[in-house]
Short mmCIF file of C-alpha atoms in Angstrom, two decimals:
data_model
loop_
_atom_site.label_atom_id
_atom_site.label_comp_id
_atom_site.label_asym_id
_atom_site.label_seq_id
_atom_site.Cartn_x
_atom_site.Cartn_y
_atom_site.Cartn_z
CA MET A 1 70.02 405.21 56.80
CA HIS A 2 68.46 405.04 53.38
CA ARG A 3 66.45 407.49 51.38
CA LEU A 4 62.77 406.85 50.97
CA SER A 5 62.21 406.50 47.24
CA ASP A 6 59.94 404.77 44.76
CA GLU A 7 62.21 401.74 44.97
CA SER A 8 62.24 399.37 47.91
CA VAL A 9 64.64 400.44 50.63
CA ARG A 10 67.11 397.68 51.36
CA PRO A 11 69.03 397.90 54.64
CA GLN A 12 72.76 397.24 54.39
CA PRO A 13 74.22 394.52 56.64
CA ARG A 14 76.26 395.75 59.59
CA GLY A 15 78.14 393.89 62.26
CA ALA A 16 77.30 394.54 65.87
CA GLY A 17 80.63 396.25 66.48
CA ASP A 18 80.84 398.24 63.26
CA PRO A 19 80.36 402.02 63.54
CA LEU A 20 77.20 403.39 61.99
CA PRO A 21 77.71 405.02 58.58
CA GLY A 22 78.15 408.78 58.95
CA ALA A 23 78.58 408.65 62.73
CA ALA A 24 82.19 409.79 62.47
CA ALA A 25 81.02 413.03 60.84
CA LEU A 26 79.31 414.15 64.06
CA ASP A 27 81.35 416.78 65.87
CA PRO A 28 81.05 416.51 69.69
CA GLU A 29 81.66 420.25 69.90
CA GLN A 30 78.45 420.86 67.93
CA ILE A 31 76.22 418.54 69.98
CA ASP A 32 73.71 420.08 72.37
CA PRO A 33 73.54 417.83 75.47
CA ALA A 34 69.86 418.72 75.97
CA VAL A 35 69.04 417.53 72.44
CA LEU A 36 70.97 414.29 72.99
CA GLY A 37 69.13 413.68 76.26
CA ALA A 38 65.75 414.36 74.64
CA LEU A 39 66.51 411.91 71.80
CA LEU A 40 67.67 409.22 74.21
CA ALA A 41 64.47 409.54 76.25
CA ARG A 42 62.33 409.50 73.08
CA HIS A 43 63.88 406.26 71.90
CA GLY A 44 63.49 404.36 75.11
CA TRP A 45 66.85 404.83 76.79
CA ARG A 46 66.59 404.80 80.56
CA ARG A 47 68.08 407.42 82.82
CA ARG A 48 69.85 405.74 85.75
CA GLY A 49 70.94 408.73 87.78
CA GLY A 50 74.37 410.37 87.71
CA ALA A 51 75.97 413.36 89.39
CA ALA A 52 73.15 415.81 90.02
CA GLY A 53 73.51 418.91 87.92
CA ARG A 54 76.59 417.59 86.11
CA TYR A 55 75.74 414.52 84.04
CA ALA A 56 73.20 411.71 83.65
CA ARG A 57 73.80 408.02 83.03
CA TRP A 58 71.68 406.43 80.29
CA THR A 59 71.31 402.73 79.46
CA GLN A 60 69.94 401.30 76.23
CA PRO A 61 66.41 399.86 76.13
CA GLY A 62 65.70 396.15 76.29
CA PRO A 63 66.70 393.35 78.65
CA ASP A 64 70.36 393.54 77.61
CA ALA A 65 71.33 397.04 78.71
CA GLY A 66 74.92 396.60 77.58
CA THR A 67 75.60 400.17 76.50
CA SER A 68 75.87 402.89 79.12
CA LEU A 69 76.36 406.57 78.36
CA LEU A 70 77.41 409.51 80.49
CA VAL A 71 75.78 412.64 79.09
CA PRO A 72 76.61 416.07 80.57
CA GLU A 73 73.73 418.29 81.59
CA SER A 74 75.31 421.24 79.78
CA ARG A 75 78.50 422.30 78.07
CA SER A 76 79.60 424.42 81.02
CA PHE A 77 81.87 421.74 82.51
CA PRO A 78 85.44 421.15 81.33
CA ASP A 79 84.91 417.45 80.57
CA SER A 80 81.61 417.89 78.68
CA GLY A 81 83.29 417.59 75.28
CA ASP A 82 85.05 414.37 76.24
CA LEU A 83 81.86 412.86 77.64
CA LEU A 84 79.91 413.73 74.48
CA ALA A 85 82.65 412.24 72.28
CA GLU A 86 82.56 409.03 74.31
CA ALA A 87 78.75 408.91 74.12
CA LEU A 88 78.80 409.31 70.33
CA THR A 89 81.37 406.53 69.98
CA ALA A 90 79.32 404.22 72.18
CA LEU A 91 76.16 404.95 70.19
CA ALA A 92 77.96 404.34 66.91
CA ARG A 93 79.11 400.91 68.10
CA SER A 94 75.85 399.92 69.77
CA SER A 95 73.79 397.16 68.16
CA ALA A 96 70.54 398.69 69.51
CA PRO A 97 68.30 400.02 66.69
CA SER A 98 67.48 403.00 68.89
CA ALA A 99 71.15 404.05 68.80
CA ARG A 100 70.89 404.57 65.06
CA ASP A 101 67.74 406.65 65.52
CA VAL A 102 69.48 408.88 68.05
CA LEU A 103 72.47 409.45 65.77
CA VAL A 104 70.23 410.35 62.85
CA GLY A 105 68.40 412.88 65.01
CA LEU A 106 71.75 414.42 65.93
CA ALA A 107 73.18 414.43 62.41
CA ALA A 108 70.25 416.29 60.85
CA PRO A 109 67.42 417.95 62.80
CA SER A 110 64.48 415.81 61.73
CA ASP A 111 60.85 415.31 62.63
CA GLU A 112 60.12 411.61 63.21
CA ILE A 113 57.02 409.90 61.85
CA ARG A 114 56.23 406.34 62.90
CA TRP A 115 53.72 403.93 61.38
CA ALA A 116 52.54 400.83 63.25
CA ARG A 117 50.43 398.40 61.23
CA GLU A 118 48.60 395.49 62.82
CA VAL A 119 49.02 392.55 60.47
CA PRO A 120 49.14 388.76 60.94
CA VAL A 121 52.58 387.33 61.71
CA ASP A 122 54.04 383.84 61.53
CA GLU A 123 55.64 381.82 64.32
CA SER A 124 58.80 383.90 64.11
CA GLY A 125 56.89 387.13 64.67
CA ALA A 126 57.59 388.44 61.16
CA ALA A 127 55.03 389.82 58.74
CA SER A 128 54.80 388.66 55.14
CA TRP A 129 56.81 390.32 52.38
CA THR A 130 53.58 391.68 50.88
CA ALA A 131 52.54 393.24 54.18
CA HIS A 132 55.96 394.82 54.55
CA GLU A 133 55.80 396.35 51.06
CA GLN A 134 52.30 397.66 51.74
CA LEU A 135 53.59 399.45 54.82
CA ARG A 136 56.47 401.08 52.96
CA SER A 137 54.52 402.10 49.86
CA GLY A 138 51.60 403.38 51.93
CA ALA A 139 53.92 405.43 54.13
CA ARG A 140 55.59 407.01 51.11
CA ALA A 141 52.22 407.81 49.55
CA MET A 142 51.16 409.50 52.80
CA LEU A 143 54.32 411.61 52.93
CA LEU A 144 53.80 412.59 49.30
CA ALA A 145 50.20 413.60 50.05
CA GLY A 146 51.46 415.89 52.83
CA ALA A 147 54.04 417.44 50.52
CA LEU A 148 51.41 417.99 47.82
CA ALA A 149 49.01 419.67 50.23
CA ALA A 150 51.81 421.89 51.53
CA ARG A 151 52.08 423.44 48.04
CA GLY A 152 48.38 424.31 47.87
CA ARG A 153 45.03 422.86 48.77
CA ALA A 154 43.09 420.65 46.35
CA GLY A 155 40.83 417.65 46.62
CA TYR A 156 42.75 415.85 43.88
CA TYR A 157 46.22 416.59 42.53
CA GLY A 158 46.76 413.92 39.89
CA ALA A 159 50.02 414.75 38.11
CA ARG A 160 50.12 418.30 39.46
CA HIS A 161 53.00 419.31 41.74
CA ARG A 162 54.44 415.78 41.68
CA ARG A 163 57.94 416.87 40.78
CA HIS A 164 58.17 419.41 43.59
CA ALA A 165 56.52 417.13 46.14
CA GLY A 166 58.77 414.23 45.20
CA ALA A 167 61.84 416.44 45.50
CA ALA A 168 60.75 417.38 49.04
CA LEU A 169 61.10 413.70 50.00
CA ASP A 170 64.58 413.26 48.55
CA ARG A 171 66.32 413.80 51.88
CA THR A 172 63.88 411.77 53.96
CA LEU A 173 65.60 408.91 55.78
CA VAL A 174 64.23 405.52 56.74
CA GLY A 175 64.88 403.94 60.12
CA PRO A 176 65.95 400.33 60.75
CA GLU A 177 63.59 397.37 60.50
CA ARG A 178 61.45 396.70 63.57
CA SER A 179 58.72 394.35 64.75
CA GLY A 180 58.95 391.98 61.83
CA GLY A 181 57.97 394.53 59.19
CA ARG A 182 55.00 395.93 61.10
CA GLN A 183 56.59 399.24 62.09
CA LEU A 184 58.36 401.92 60.09
CA THR A 185 60.06 405.14 61.15
CA VAL A 186 61.12 407.97 58.86
CA PHE A 187 63.16 411.07 59.62
CA VAL A 188 62.04 414.16 57.71
CA PRO A 189 64.64 416.96 57.73
CA VAL A 190 63.22 420.13 59.23
CA GLU A 191 64.82 422.37 56.63
CA SER A 192 63.24 420.73 53.60
CA GLY A 193 60.24 418.85 54.92
CA ARG A 194 58.69 420.45 57.99
CA ALA A 195 55.95 422.25 56.04
CA GLY A 196 54.80 418.91 54.66
CA VAL A 197 54.93 417.27 58.09
CA ILE A 198 52.83 420.03 59.66
CA THR A 199 50.30 419.78 56.86
CA LEU A 200 50.22 415.99 57.12
CA LEU A 201 49.59 416.09 60.87
CA ARG A 202 46.64 418.45 60.50
CA ALA A 203 45.28 416.51 57.53
CA LEU A 204 45.40 413.17 59.35
CA HIS A 205 43.48 414.54 62.33
CA ALA A 206 40.98 416.19 59.98
CA ALA A 207 40.51 412.91 58.09
CA ARG A 208 40.01 411.09 61.40
CA ASP A 209 37.35 413.59 62.47
CA ALA A 210 35.65 413.48 59.06
CA ALA A 211 35.52 409.67 59.09
CA ASP A 212 33.97 409.74 62.56
CA TYR A 213 31.40 412.27 61.39
CA GLN A 214 30.51 410.18 58.34
CA ARG A 215 30.16 407.01 60.37
CA ALA A 216 27.92 408.80 62.88
CA THR A 217 25.72 410.77 60.48
CA GLY A 218 26.27 409.33 57.00
CA GLY A 219 27.14 412.80 55.70
CA MET A 220 30.26 413.72 53.73
CA GLU A 221 30.26 417.43 54.62
CA ALA A 222 33.21 417.06 56.97
CA PHE A 223 35.37 415.64 54.18
CA ASP A 224 34.48 418.63 52.00
CA ALA A 225 35.57 421.06 54.71
CA ALA A 226 38.71 419.00 55.45
CA VAL A 227 40.24 419.90 52.09
CA GLU A 228 41.29 423.23 53.59
CA LEU A 229 43.25 421.28 56.19
CA GLY A 230 45.10 419.20 53.62
CA VAL A 231 42.85 416.17 53.19
CA CYS A 232 42.79 415.01 49.57
CA HIS A 233 42.31 411.99 47.35
CA GLU A 234 45.99 411.11 47.64
CA LEU A 235 45.84 411.12 51.45
CA THR A 236 42.69 408.99 51.67
CA GLU A 237 44.20 406.53 49.18
CA SER A 238 47.35 406.22 51.30
CA VAL A 239 45.31 405.51 54.44
CA VAL A 240 43.20 402.95 52.58
CA ALA A 241 46.35 401.22 51.32
CA LEU A 242 47.74 401.00 54.85
CA VAL A 243 44.52 399.80 56.47
CA LYS A 244 43.58 397.18 53.86
CA GLY A 245 44.69 393.71 54.89
CA SER A 246 45.36 394.82 58.46
CA GLU A 247 43.53 395.33 61.71
CA GLY A 248 44.41 399.00 61.67
CA VAL A 249 47.24 401.52 61.37
CA ARG A 250 48.61 404.04 63.83
CA VAL A 251 50.60 407.14 62.85
CA ALA A 252 52.63 409.01 65.49
CA LEU A 253 54.85 412.09 65.23
CA ASP A 254 57.60 413.66 67.30
CA TRP A 255 59.12 417.05 66.53
CA SER A 256 62.84 417.53 66.23
CA PRO A 257 64.13 418.58 69.68
CA ALA A 258 66.83 420.66 67.99
CA ALA A 259 64.33 422.68 65.93
CA GLY A 260 61.62 422.83 68.59
CA VAL A 261 57.85 422.79 68.24
CA PRO A 262 56.44 424.72 65.26
CA ASP A 263 54.06 427.57 65.95
CA GLY A 264 50.45 426.55 66.38
CA CYS A 265 51.21 422.84 66.84
CA PRO A 266 50.94 420.70 69.98
CA ALA A 267 54.23 419.84 71.68
CA ARG A 268 53.27 416.17 71.80
CA PRO A 269 50.84 415.44 68.95
CA GLU A 270 48.30 412.73 69.60
CA PRO A 271 48.76 409.62 67.41
CA VAL A 272 46.11 409.06 64.76
CA GLU A 273 44.55 405.64 64.23
CA PHE A 274 42.44 404.20 61.42
CA SER A 275 40.67 400.84 61.31
CA PRO A 276 38.92 398.72 58.66
CA GLY A 277 35.64 400.29 59.74
CA ASP A 278 36.86 403.60 58.30
CA LEU A 279 37.44 402.20 54.80
CA PRO A 280 33.96 402.90 53.32
CA ALA A 281 34.08 406.56 54.35
CA LEU A 282 37.65 407.03 53.13
CA GLN A 283 37.01 405.33 49.80
CA GLU A 284 33.85 407.33 49.21
CA ALA A 285 35.69 410.54 50.06
CA GLY A 286 38.55 409.70 47.70
CA ALA A 287 36.19 409.06 44.80
CA ARG A 288 34.28 412.24 45.61
CA TYR A 289 37.48 414.32 45.53
CA VAL A 290 38.34 413.05 42.05
CA ARG A 291 34.82 413.58 40.77
CA ASP A 292 34.43 417.10 42.13
CA GLU A 293 37.86 418.60 41.39
CA PRO A 294 37.32 421.20 38.64
CA SER A 295 39.35 421.59 35.48
CA VAL A 296 41.98 424.33 35.48
CA PRO A 297 42.40 427.05 32.83
CA VAL A 298 46.04 427.24 31.74
CA ARG A 299 48.30 428.74 29.11
CA VAL A 300 51.00 426.16 28.54
CA THR A 301 54.37 426.45 26.84
CA GLY A 302 55.83 423.11 25.83
CA ALA A 303 57.98 421.15 23.41
CA VAL A 304 56.22 418.74 21.05
CA VAL A 305 57.33 415.19 21.86
CA ARG A 306 54.59 413.09 20.28
CA MET A 307 52.31 413.41 17.25
CA ARG A 308 49.72 410.96 15.98
CA ARG A 309 46.66 410.93 13.74
CA SER A 310 44.93 408.31 11.62
CA ASP A 311 43.81 410.64 8.81
CA PRO A 312 46.69 412.54 7.08
CA GLY A 313 44.46 415.57 6.55
CA GLY A 314 42.40 415.53 9.72
CA ARG A 315 42.60 416.03 13.45
CA GLY A 316 45.43 414.58 15.48
CA THR A 317 46.80 414.16 18.99
CA VAL A 318 49.91 415.99 20.18
CA GLY A 319 51.92 415.41 23.34
CA LEU A 320 53.83 418.27 24.96
CA ARG A 321 56.67 418.26 27.44
CA VAL A 322 55.60 421.15 29.64
CA LEU A 323 58.14 423.95 30.02
CA ALA A 324 55.92 426.53 31.73
CA GLY A 325 52.32 427.28 32.58
CA ALA A 326 51.30 424.09 34.41
CA ASP A 327 52.94 422.03 37.13
CA VAL A 328 52.68 418.73 35.27
CA PRO A 329 55.47 417.06 33.26
CA GLN A 330 53.47 416.37 30.09
CA VAL A 331 50.05 416.99 28.57
CA ARG A 332 48.14 415.58 25.61
CA MET A 333 45.69 417.48 23.45
CA ALA A 334 43.55 416.93 20.36
CA LEU A 335 44.11 419.50 17.58
CA ASP A 336 42.40 420.32 14.32
CA ALA A 337 44.33 420.01 11.06
CA ASP A 338 45.69 423.57 11.03
CA ALA A 339 46.80 423.52 14.65
CA TYR A 340 48.34 420.08 14.17
CA ARG A 341 50.36 421.43 11.22
CA ILE A 342 51.61 424.37 13.30
CA ALA A 343 52.71 422.01 16.06
CA GLY A 344 54.57 419.82 13.58
CA GLN A 345 56.34 422.75 11.92
CA ALA A 346 57.40 424.14 15.31
CA HIS A 347 58.86 420.78 16.25
CA LEU A 348 60.80 420.52 12.97
CA VAL A 349 62.52 423.86 13.55
CA GLY A 350 63.16 423.19 17.23
CA LEU A 351 60.67 425.63 18.72
CA PRO A 352 58.19 425.06 21.56
CA ILE A 353 54.59 426.13 21.21
CA ARG A 354 52.22 428.05 23.45
CA VAL A 355 48.60 426.97 23.74
CA SER A 356 45.61 427.83 25.92
CA GLY A 357 43.05 425.36 27.22
CA ARG A 358 41.80 423.59 30.31
CA LEU A 359 43.60 420.87 32.25
CA GLU A 360 41.03 418.15 32.86
CA SER A 361 41.03 416.32 36.17
CA ARG A 362 40.01 413.11 34.42
CA GLY A 363 43.20 411.18 33.79
CA GLY A 364 45.13 413.10 36.43
CA PHE A 365 45.37 416.57 34.81
CA ARG A 366 47.37 415.17 31.91
CA ARG A 367 44.87 416.18 29.21
CA LEU A 368 44.39 419.67 27.77
CA THR A 369 40.93 420.28 26.32
CA GLY A 370 39.64 423.17 24.25
CA ALA A 371 43.14 423.88 22.91
CA SER A 372 43.33 427.21 21.08
CA GLY A 373 45.68 430.00 20.10
CA ILE A 374 48.60 427.75 19.21
CA VAL A 375 51.72 429.72 18.29
CA PRO A 376 55.45 428.88 18.12
CA VAL A 377 57.54 430.52 20.83
CA GLN A 378 61.03 431.93 20.40
CA VAL A 379 63.61 430.59 22.85
CA ASP A 380 67.22 431.42 23.61
CA GLU A 381 70.02 429.58 21.83
CA ALA A 382 70.75 427.12 24.64
CA ASP A 383 67.14 425.97 24.83
CA ARG A 384 66.86 425.84 21.04
CA ASP A 385 70.00 423.68 20.79
CA SER A 386 68.56 421.29 23.36
CA LEU A 387 65.29 421.02 21.48
CA MET A 388 67.07 420.49 18.16
CA LYS A 389 69.24 417.79 19.69
CA SER A 390 66.09 416.01 20.85
CA LEU A 391 64.67 416.30 17.31
CA HIS A 392 67.78 414.86 15.64
CA GLU A 393 67.97 412.00 18.12
CA ASN A 394 64.43 411.03 17.08
CA LEU A 395 64.59 412.12 13.46
CA ASP A 396 64.02 408.69 11.95
CA PHE A 397 60.89 408.18 14.01
CA PHE A 398 59.58 411.63 13.22
CA GLU A 399 60.20 411.35 9.45
CA GLU A 400 58.28 408.08 9.39
CA ALA A 401 55.34 409.89 11.00
CA CYS A 402 55.38 412.89 8.66
CA GLY A 403 53.72 413.35 5.31
CA GLY A 404 54.97 415.21 2.25
CA ASP A 405 54.74 418.70 3.79
CA GLY A 406 56.69 417.64 6.89
CA VAL A 407 53.83 417.64 9.35
CA ASP A 408 51.13 415.18 8.33
CA SER A 409 51.25 411.82 10.13
CA GLN A 410 50.63 408.67 8.14
CA PRO A 411 47.84 406.39 9.40
CA GLY A 412 48.87 404.49 12.49
CA GLU A 413 52.32 406.10 12.75
CA ARG A 414 53.75 408.07 15.68
CA GLY A 415 56.15 410.90 16.23
CA PRO A 416 59.07 410.68 18.62
CA SER A 417 58.29 407.99 21.15
CA VAL A 418 58.28 409.68 24.53
CA PRO A 419 56.18 408.45 27.50
CA ASP A 420 53.01 410.50 27.71
CA GLY A 421 52.70 410.33 31.50
CA ARG A 422 49.96 407.76 31.71
#
């Protein structure tokens, strides 16, 4: 298993007889036979009978049903622990991809999301590298959209909530390769990710309904209403990325059998499908969400990390690393000469500043307009030491950017070079 991250997920080679990583950590005494049976059935294992009321025999999917498991019906029998231990060992040594999926479902209660993308394949049945990367990046973008919407509804998030939403994906696991790069399965832990999964399920069905409505009537009203169900620019963009260059994409979901079905959700959610015919509606909706999302009034506290102006006595641009007041990592703002001087002096003495303004949706909520009321903010000693350390590490850069009074930038020069989030 590998975490789903911004980087490509590279499966590690494993011999057919090698135990799966982490399988040894599973305790047979903690395994619920009903959960094991449900996972086996979900992943295509076939029940072949067994002693009625005592145990069931399961064989792995595919023409070569080499692995056979005896799974007790409950833990009420004396040999149930031994049978479960033997079943776990057999699964760990099985070469069937489904065995890995079952073990992951046992190790951590997880909701499973599966993407199937119809793309051209070569004679070997494998998709191109580009198609495979599109599937993985589109799937991650879709999960991120669900995590964003779980934090609060908006038509367009931009840089907002990215840190929290990204953290919610940290424990998401990726299943083994299947169908030549045309299918992908992820396991989202219930404890950290179920809220995002529920939101994503509702949002996908709402987007499907809204696209149907637009194609039938030409109206976008359904997309406007779908925002309350989690549909957003980020979701429509993820669907567009998955559908482009394919004949369509299908998203299916199964709840963790250990955690059960969440309240208000169907026990067996219907898969959601999108086709190239949906692209115009989705693209129009995505652009509409960006255009219509309003700016947000905020009062931000942040550390100055960048200063620049072309006229030593005029207006300048300041970049802040946000400490509080807005759920974005950094913002930029244009300041008049007096406010620019205050920002520079605060930086020199290792103090953050507080400023009011409006976060503009243009540029992804990274720009603060109408900045006013700039004042230095006192911080505790630990935070002050951290800020001062950052200053000293960049002192040469900052001195080059400062004029005689310690705050005026020379033409074309910059303060400490820190990425501004673009």
